[in-house]
């Protein structure tokens, strides 16, 4: 059993005031102090707090007796560790006005619970009368049974920028329908990743999710289509069901085979083997064992991240279980391969960062754009807030939507680098040679793009 758990209690989301009083007012400036007591009445004394917003960031530090000041647009994140045999915990969050006078307090019982993305707690005055609500989020991060220790950063041995094949060679089903002459094999398959490697990719970016029977598989979509056009989350089906799901993407023709050979695909690979390597839903463990060991993997961990107005939940229950499946596959099969972990979900990044110290974690952000729907987590709607979140949570870097770098690429990249973060870029602009050249001239750390076989600056590999 892991020796300890870490709890994170977040107040605020970077936009809306977290406190709403019954009289209709919304305090926008107050100090908050968290006190935690265990079953024996012993106070937990290792509480740390960080604070960030669009305008500022303060990394984790020991909580002061006076608490931490909240101002409109901020996020306060409290964290503490407890041993697994601690039992129930009682938390008291006390709020004071800016002049130090008492405002309200709220209580929360933690019983080694699973994470709660959102919870509204009653606020009480000095006579324990409810006067309002405070909105919080809670994460429990359980330690791994086999701790993963620190190692060298992923860029060792490479000259940046890293050339990263999006989902391998990254031509989606939609692209194939629009451009039937494109020779690329199905995305997120072993054949597509091997093809990217042969065309000089330093890494491939691929997506990982966990099935109902706790198998980590590589696939982008949160849902799969079963018989009768029924769509279900990939986490609700077993790996055996996935193996039997028919897919048009399995078709590999002799024409495609000839196109692969023209593009430098291994001539010793027969059609039957190519079809096998082009099947969807490959296991993460198999990919780690079969792909060339000097091909790095940027692993996007799929997570619950609903878009506004869309019900889009991948996992129900304890996130620790799903993340541990992925991390244990890496632990057992990664060898010397370079790995970068990343996610659009900020809480998933926090959990990955605190569960292990070997592989760096990168936050993916799309910022504010008309290209994609906004996510319900407003921290991801602003690039600067995402950057400050990554700094506060001690992440390795940020991976930014290419549209955010069009107007001032030099200013954006240098600004992120000055914050001590690595910079990656993804999005359809990256498929343009001129845009990639601009990114390289501005010393971006990694470019994630489709059809990497079209990049003429990379040296092809024979095998």
Coordinates of C-alpha atoms in Angstrom, one line a residue, residues 14-439:
X14 CA -9.5 32.4 -11.8
X15 CA -12.8 34.1 -12.8
X16 CA -15.8 33.9 -10.6
X17 CA -15.7 34.9 -6.9
X18 CA -15.8 31.7 -4.8
X19 CA -17.8 33.2 -2.0
X20 CA -21.5 34.1 -2.4
X21 CA -23.4 35.5 0.7
X22 CA -27.1 35.2 1.2
X23 CA -27.5 38.9 1.1
X24 CA -26.3 38.8 -2.5
X25 CA -22.8 40.2 -2.0
X26 CA -19.7 38.6 -3.3
X27 CA -16.6 39.4 -1.3
X28 CA -13.7 39.9 -3.7
X29 CA -10.9 40.5 -1.1
X30 CA -10.4 38.4 2.0
X31 CA -7.8 36.2 3.7
X32 CA -8.3 32.5 4.1
X33 CA -6.7 30.1 6.6
X34 CA -7.0 26.3 6.5
X35 CA -6.8 24.2 9.6
X36 CA -6.8 20.4 9.5
X37 CA -7.2 18.1 12.5
X38 CA -7.0 14.3 12.5
X39 CA -9.1 11.7 14.5
X40 CA -6.8 12.2 17.6
X41 CA -7.2 15.9 17.6
X42 CA -3.7 16.4 16.3
X43 CA -3.3 19.4 13.9
X44 CA -1.7 18.8 10.5
X45 CA 1.2 21.3 10.4
X46 CA 2.6 20.8 6.9
X47 CA 0.0 22.8 5.0
X48 CA 1.3 24.8 2.0
X49 CA -0.5 27.2 -0.2
X50 CA 0.1 28.7 -3.6
X51 CA -1.8 31.6 -5.3
X52 CA -2.0 32.5 -9.0
X53 CA -4.1 34.5 -11.4
X54 CA -3.7 36.1 -14.8
X55 CA -1.5 38.9 -13.3
X56 CA 0.6 37.1 -10.7
X57 CA 1.9 33.8 -9.3
X58 CA 3.3 32.7 -5.9
X59 CA 4.6 29.2 -5.7
X60 CA 3.8 26.9 -2.8
X61 CA 5.0 28.1 0.6
X62 CA 4.2 27.3 4.2
X63 CA 0.8 28.8 5.2
X64 CA 1.1 31.8 7.5
X65 CA -0.9 32.1 10.7
X66 CA -2.7 35.0 9.1
X67 CA -3.7 32.9 6.1
X68 CA -3.4 33.8 2.4
X69 CA -5.1 36.8 0.7
X70 CA -7.6 36.1 -2.0
X71 CA -8.4 38.8 -4.6
X72 CA -10.8 38.7 -7.5
X73 CA -9.6 36.5 -10.3
X74 CA -7.2 34.5 -8.1
X75 CA -6.9 30.8 -7.3
X76 CA -5.8 29.6 -3.9
X77 CA -4.5 26.1 -3.7
X78 CA -3.9 24.4 -0.3
X79 CA -2.0 21.1 0.0
X80 CA -0.9 18.8 2.7
X81 CA 0.2 15.2 3.1
X82 CA -1.1 12.6 5.6
X83 CA -0.3 8.9 6.2
X84 CA -2.8 6.3 5.0
X85 CA -3.7 5.3 8.5
X86 CA -4.6 8.8 9.6
X87 CA -8.3 8.2 9.3
X88 CA -10.9 10.9 9.0
X89 CA -9.8 14.5 8.8
X90 CA -11.7 17.6 9.8
X91 CA -10.9 20.8 7.8
X92 CA -11.9 24.3 8.9
X93 CA -11.5 27.1 6.4
X94 CA -11.7 30.5 8.1
X95 CA -12.2 33.8 6.2
X96 CA -11.4 37.3 7.4
X97 CA -12.1 40.7 5.9
X98 CA -9.1 42.7 4.6
X99 CA -9.0 44.5 8.0
X100 CA -8.6 41.2 9.9
X101 CA -12.1 41.0 11.3
X102 CA -13.9 37.7 11.1
X103 CA -16.1 37.0 8.0
X104 CA -17.1 33.3 8.1
X105 CA -15.9 29.8 8.4
X106 CA -16.7 26.5 6.7
X107 CA -16.1 22.8 7.7
X108 CA -15.3 19.8 5.6
X109 CA -14.8 16.2 6.6
X110 CA -12.2 14.3 4.5
X111 CA -12.3 10.5 4.8
X112 CA -9.7 9.4 2.3
X113 CA -12.3 10.4 -0.3
X114 CA -12.0 10.5 -4.1
X115 CA -11.6 13.8 -5.8
X116 CA -14.5 16.2 -6.1
X117 CA -14.2 18.5 -9.1
X118 CA -16.7 21.0 -7.5
X119 CA -18.3 21.3 -4.1
X120 CA -20.3 24.1 -2.5
X121 CA -19.8 24.3 1.3
X122 CA -22.0 26.3 3.7
X123 CA -20.4 29.4 5.3
X124 CA -21.3 30.2 8.9
X125 CA -20.8 33.2 11.1
X126 CA -19.7 33.4 14.7
X127 CA -23.1 32.0 15.9
X128 CA -23.0 29.1 13.4
X129 CA -25.7 30.6 11.3
X130 CA -25.4 29.9 7.6
X131 CA -24.7 33.1 5.7
X132 CA -23.6 31.9 2.3
X133 CA -21.6 29.4 0.3
X134 CA -18.0 28.9 -0.7
X135 CA -17.1 26.9 -3.9
X136 CA -14.1 24.6 -3.7
X137 CA -12.5 21.7 -5.6
X138 CA -10.8 18.8 -3.8
X139 CA -8.2 16.4 -5.2
X140 CA -6.8 13.4 -3.3
X141 CA -3.5 12.3 -4.7
X142 CA -2.5 8.8 -3.5
X143 CA 1.1 7.7 -3.7
X144 CA 2.2 4.9 -6.0
X145 CA 2.9 1.5 -4.5
X146 CA 6.2 1.6 -6.5
X147 CA 7.5 5.1 -6.2
X148 CA 8.9 6.5 -9.5
X149 CA 12.1 8.5 -8.8
X150 CA 13.5 11.5 -10.6
X151 CA 15.6 11.1 -13.8
X152 CA 17.1 13.4 -16.4
X153 CA 14.8 15.7 -18.4
X154 CA 13.3 14.4 -21.7
X155 CA 15.2 16.7 -24.0
X156 CA 18.6 15.2 -23.1
X157 CA 20.2 13.9 -26.3
X158 CA 18.2 16.1 -28.6
X159 CA 18.8 19.4 -30.2
X160 CA 15.7 21.5 -29.7
X161 CA 13.2 22.1 -31.2
X162 CA 11.8 18.6 -30.8
X163 CA 10.1 17.5 -34.0
X164 CA 7.0 15.7 -32.7
X165 CA 4.7 13.6 -35.0
X166 CA 1.1 14.3 -34.0
X167 CA -0.5 11.0 -33.3
X168 CA 2.3 9.4 -35.3
X169 CA 2.0 10.8 -38.8
X170 CA -1.3 12.3 -37.7
X171 CA -3.8 12.3 -40.6
X172 CA -7.3 12.0 -39.2
X173 CA -10.2 10.2 -40.7
X174 CA -11.6 13.6 -41.8
X175 CA -8.3 14.4 -43.6
X176 CA -8.4 11.1 -45.4
X177 CA -12.0 11.8 -46.6
X178 CA -11.0 15.3 -47.8
X179 CA -7.6 14.2 -49.3
X180 CA -7.9 10.7 -50.5
X181 CA -4.5 10.8 -52.0
X182 CA -2.8 11.2 -48.6
X183 CA -0.6 8.1 -48.0
X184 CA -0.7 8.2 -44.2
X185 CA -1.7 5.2 -42.1
X186 CA -4.3 5.5 -39.3
X187 CA -3.4 7.9 -36.5
X188 CA -2.3 6.6 -33.0
X189 CA -1.3 3.2 -34.4
X190 CA 2.1 1.6 -34.3
X191 CA 2.5 1.8 -38.1
X192 CA 1.9 5.5 -38.1
X193 CA 4.4 6.1 -35.2
X194 CA 7.0 3.9 -36.9
X195 CA 6.5 5.9 -40.1
X196 CA 7.1 9.2 -38.2
X197 CA 10.2 7.7 -36.7
X198 CA 11.6 6.8 -40.1
X199 CA 11.0 10.3 -41.3
X200 CA 13.1 11.8 -38.6
X201 CA 10.6 12.5 -35.7
X202 CA 12.3 12.9 -32.3
X203 CA 9.0 12.0 -30.6
X204 CA 5.4 11.1 -31.3
X205 CA 2.5 12.6 -29.5
X206 CA -0.2 10.1 -28.8
X207 CA -3.3 9.9 -26.6
X208 CA -3.9 7.4 -23.8
X209 CA -7.1 6.3 -22.0
X210 CA -7.9 3.4 -19.7
X211 CA -10.5 0.8 -20.3
X212 CA -13.0 -0.7 -17.9
X213 CA -10.7 -3.7 -17.2
X214 CA -7.9 -1.2 -16.5
X215 CA -5.8 -1.5 -19.7
X216 CA -4.1 1.6 -21.0
X217 CA -4.8 2.0 -24.7
X218 CA -3.8 4.6 -27.3
X219 CA -6.8 6.4 -28.8
X220 CA -7.8 10.0 -29.2
X221 CA -11.6 10.1 -28.9
X222 CA -13.3 9.9 -25.5
X223 CA -16.0 7.7 -27.0
X224 CA -16.1 4.7 -29.4
X225 CA -19.0 3.7 -31.6
X226 CA -20.4 0.2 -31.0
X227 CA -23.1 -1.7 -32.9
X228 CA -26.2 0.3 -33.6
X229 CA -24.4 3.6 -33.7
X230 CA -24.2 3.5 -29.9
X231 CA -21.5 5.8 -28.5
X232 CA -20.0 5.0 -25.1
X233 CA -16.9 6.3 -23.2
X234 CA -13.9 4.1 -23.9
X235 CA -13.5 3.7 -20.1
X236 CA -16.9 1.8 -20.1
X237 CA -15.8 -1.0 -22.3
X238 CA -13.2 -3.8 -21.8
X239 CA -10.1 -4.3 -23.9
X240 CA -11.7 -7.5 -25.3
X241 CA -14.6 -5.5 -26.7
X242 CA -12.2 -3.0 -28.3
X243 CA -10.4 -5.8 -30.1
X244 CA -13.7 -6.8 -31.7
X245 CA -14.9 -3.3 -32.7
X246 CA -14.9 -3.1 -36.5
X247 CA -13.2 0.0 -38.0
X248 CA -12.8 1.3 -41.5
X249 CA -9.4 2.5 -40.4
X250 CA -8.2 -1.1 -40.4
X251 CA -8.2 -1.2 -44.2
X252 CA -4.6 -1.2 -45.6
X253 CA -4.6 -1.6 -49.4
X254 CA -1.8 -2.7 -51.7
X255 CA -1.8 0.9 -53.0
X256 CA -1.2 2.2 -49.5
X257 CA 1.6 -0.4 -49.0
X258 CA 3.3 0.9 -52.1
X259 CA 2.9 4.5 -50.9
X260 CA 4.5 3.6 -47.6
X261 CA 7.5 2.1 -49.5
X262 CA 7.9 5.3 -51.5
X263 CA 7.9 7.3 -48.3
X264 CA 10.6 5.1 -46.7
X265 CA 8.6 2.5 -44.9
X266 CA 10.5 -0.7 -44.1
X267 CA 10.5 -2.8 -47.2
X268 CA 10.7 -6.0 -45.2
X269 CA 7.3 -5.3 -43.6
X270 CA 4.6 -7.3 -45.4
X271 CA 1.0 -6.3 -45.9
X272 CA -0.2 -8.6 -43.1
X273 CA 2.2 -7.2 -40.6
X274 CA 1.4 -3.6 -41.7
X275 CA -2.3 -4.4 -41.2
X276 CA -1.6 -5.7 -37.7
X277 CA 0.4 -2.6 -36.8
X278 CA -2.4 -0.4 -38.1
X279 CA -5.1 -1.7 -35.8
X280 CA -6.6 0.9 -33.5
X281 CA -6.4 0.8 -29.7
X282 CA -2.9 -0.5 -29.3
X283 CA -1.9 -1.2 -25.7
X284 CA 0.5 1.4 -24.2
X285 CA 2.6 -1.5 -22.8
X286 CA 3.0 -3.0 -26.3
X287 CA 3.9 0.4 -27.9
X288 CA 6.6 0.9 -25.3
X289 CA 8.0 -2.5 -25.9
X290 CA 7.8 -2.5 -29.7
X291 CA 8.5 1.0 -30.9
X292 CA 12.2 2.0 -31.6
X293 CA 13.7 2.8 -28.2
X294 CA 15.1 6.2 -29.3
X295 CA 11.7 7.4 -30.3
X296 CA 10.4 9.5 -27.5
X297 CA 6.7 9.7 -26.6
X298 CA 4.7 12.7 -25.6
X299 CA 1.7 11.0 -23.9
X300 CA -1.5 13.0 -23.7
X301 CA -3.5 11.6 -20.8
X302 CA -7.2 11.8 -21.6
X303 CA -9.4 13.1 -18.7
X304 CA -12.7 14.5 -17.7
X305 CA -12.7 18.0 -19.3
X306 CA -16.3 18.9 -20.3
X307 CA -16.8 21.6 -22.9
X308 CA -19.4 24.3 -22.1
X309 CA -22.8 22.9 -22.8
X310 CA -21.5 19.4 -23.5
X311 CA -21.8 16.3 -21.3
X312 CA -18.4 14.8 -21.9
X313 CA -17.3 12.6 -18.9
X314 CA -14.7 9.9 -19.5
X315 CA -14.1 8.5 -16.1
X316 CA -16.4 8.0 -13.1
X317 CA -14.8 7.2 -9.7
X318 CA -11.3 7.5 -8.5
X319 CA -8.9 9.2 -10.9
X320 CA -5.9 7.7 -9.0
X321 CA -6.8 4.2 -10.3
X322 CA -6.7 5.3 -14.0
X323 CA -3.5 7.4 -13.6
X324 CA -1.7 4.6 -11.7
X325 CA -2.5 2.1 -14.6
X326 CA -0.7 4.5 -17.0
X327 CA 2.2 5.2 -14.7
X328 CA 2.8 1.6 -13.9
X329 CA 2.9 0.7 -17.6
X330 CA 5.5 3.3 -18.0
X331 CA 7.5 2.2 -15.0
X332 CA 7.7 -1.4 -16.2
X333 CA 8.2 -0.9 -19.9
X334 CA 9.7 2.5 -20.6
X335 CA 13.4 1.5 -20.6
X336 CA 15.5 4.5 -21.5
X337 CA 12.8 6.1 -23.7
X338 CA 12.2 9.8 -23.3
X339 CA 8.7 10.5 -22.1
X340 CA 6.7 13.7 -21.6
X341 CA 3.3 13.5 -19.9
X342 CA 0.7 16.1 -20.8
X343 CA -3.0 16.8 -20.4
X344 CA -5.6 19.5 -21.1
X345 CA -6.9 18.9 -17.6
X346 CA -5.0 21.0 -15.0
X347 CA -5.9 18.7 -12.1
X348 CA -4.7 15.7 -14.0
X349 CA -1.4 17.5 -14.5
X350 CA -1.2 18.3 -10.8
X351 CA -1.8 14.6 -9.9
X352 CA 0.8 13.4 -12.4
X353 CA 3.4 15.8 -11.2
X354 CA 2.9 14.8 -7.5
X355 CA 2.7 11.1 -8.1
X356 CA 6.1 10.8 -9.7
X357 CA 9.2 12.8 -10.4
X358 CA 10.8 11.0 -13.2
X359 CA 8.9 12.3 -16.2
X360 CA 8.1 15.9 -16.8
X361 CA 4.5 17.1 -17.0
X362 CA 3.2 19.7 -19.5
X363 CA -0.1 21.6 -19.4
X364 CA -1.9 21.8 -22.8
X365 CA -3.8 25.0 -23.3
X366 CA -5.9 26.4 -26.1
X367 CA -6.4 29.8 -24.5
X368 CA -9.3 31.9 -25.7
X369 CA -10.0 31.1 -29.3
X370 CA -13.0 30.9 -31.7
X371 CA -11.5 27.7 -33.2
X372 CA -12.5 25.4 -30.3
X373 CA -15.3 25.4 -27.8
X374 CA -14.4 26.7 -24.3
X375 CA -13.8 24.2 -21.5
X376 CA -15.7 24.6 -18.3
X377 CA -12.4 25.1 -16.4
X378 CA -11.9 28.9 -16.9
X379 CA -8.2 28.5 -15.9
X380 CA -7.6 27.2 -19.4
X381 CA -9.3 30.1 -21.2
X382 CA -6.4 32.5 -20.6
X383 CA -2.9 31.7 -21.7
X384 CA -1.2 33.7 -19.0
X385 CA -3.3 32.1 -16.3
X386 CA -2.3 28.7 -17.7
X387 CA 1.3 29.7 -17.6
X388 CA 1.1 30.9 -14.0
X389 CA -0.8 27.7 -13.0
X390 CA 2.1 25.6 -14.5
X391 CA 4.7 27.7 -12.6
X392 CA 2.7 27.3 -9.3
X393 CA 2.3 23.6 -9.7
X394 CA 6.0 23.1 -10.7
X395 CA 5.1 21.7 -14.1
X396 CA 7.8 21.4 -16.9
X397 CA 6.1 23.6 -19.4
X398 CA 3.0 24.5 -21.5
X399 CA 1.9 23.2 -24.9
X400 CA 0.0 26.1 -26.7
X401 CA -2.5 26.2 -29.5
X402 CA -0.8 27.5 -32.6
X403 CA -3.3 30.3 -33.0
X404 CA -2.1 32.0 -29.9
X405 CA 1.4 32.5 -31.4
X406 CA 0.4 33.9 -34.8
X407 CA 0.5 37.6 -33.9
X408 CA 3.6 37.8 -31.7
X409 CA 5.4 34.5 -31.7
X410 CA 8.7 35.9 -30.4
X411 CA 7.0 37.7 -27.5
X412 CA 4.9 34.7 -26.4
X413 CA 7.7 32.2 -26.6
X414 CA 10.3 34.4 -24.9
X415 CA 7.7 35.3 -22.2
X416 CA 7.1 31.7 -21.4
X417 CA 10.8 30.8 -21.4
X418 CA 11.5 33.7 -19.1
X419 CA 9.1 32.0 -16.6
X420 CA 11.4 29.0 -16.6
X421 CA 9.0 26.8 -18.6
X422 CA 9.5 24.8 -21.8
X423 CA 7.4 25.7 -24.8
X424 CA 5.5 23.4 -27.1
X425 CA 3.1 24.3 -29.9
X426 CA 0.3 22.2 -31.5
X427 CA -2.5 23.0 -33.9
X428 CA -3.3 23.1 -37.6
X429 CA -1.0 26.1 -38.2
X430 CA 1.9 23.8 -37.4
X431 CA 1.3 21.9 -40.6
X432 CA 2.5 24.9 -42.5
X433 CA 6.2 24.9 -43.3
X434 CA 6.6 28.7 -42.9
X435 CA 4.9 28.6 -39.5
X436 CA 7.2 25.8 -38.3
X437 CA 10.3 27.7 -39.5
X438 CA 9.0 30.8 -37.6
X439 CA 8.7 28.7 -34.5

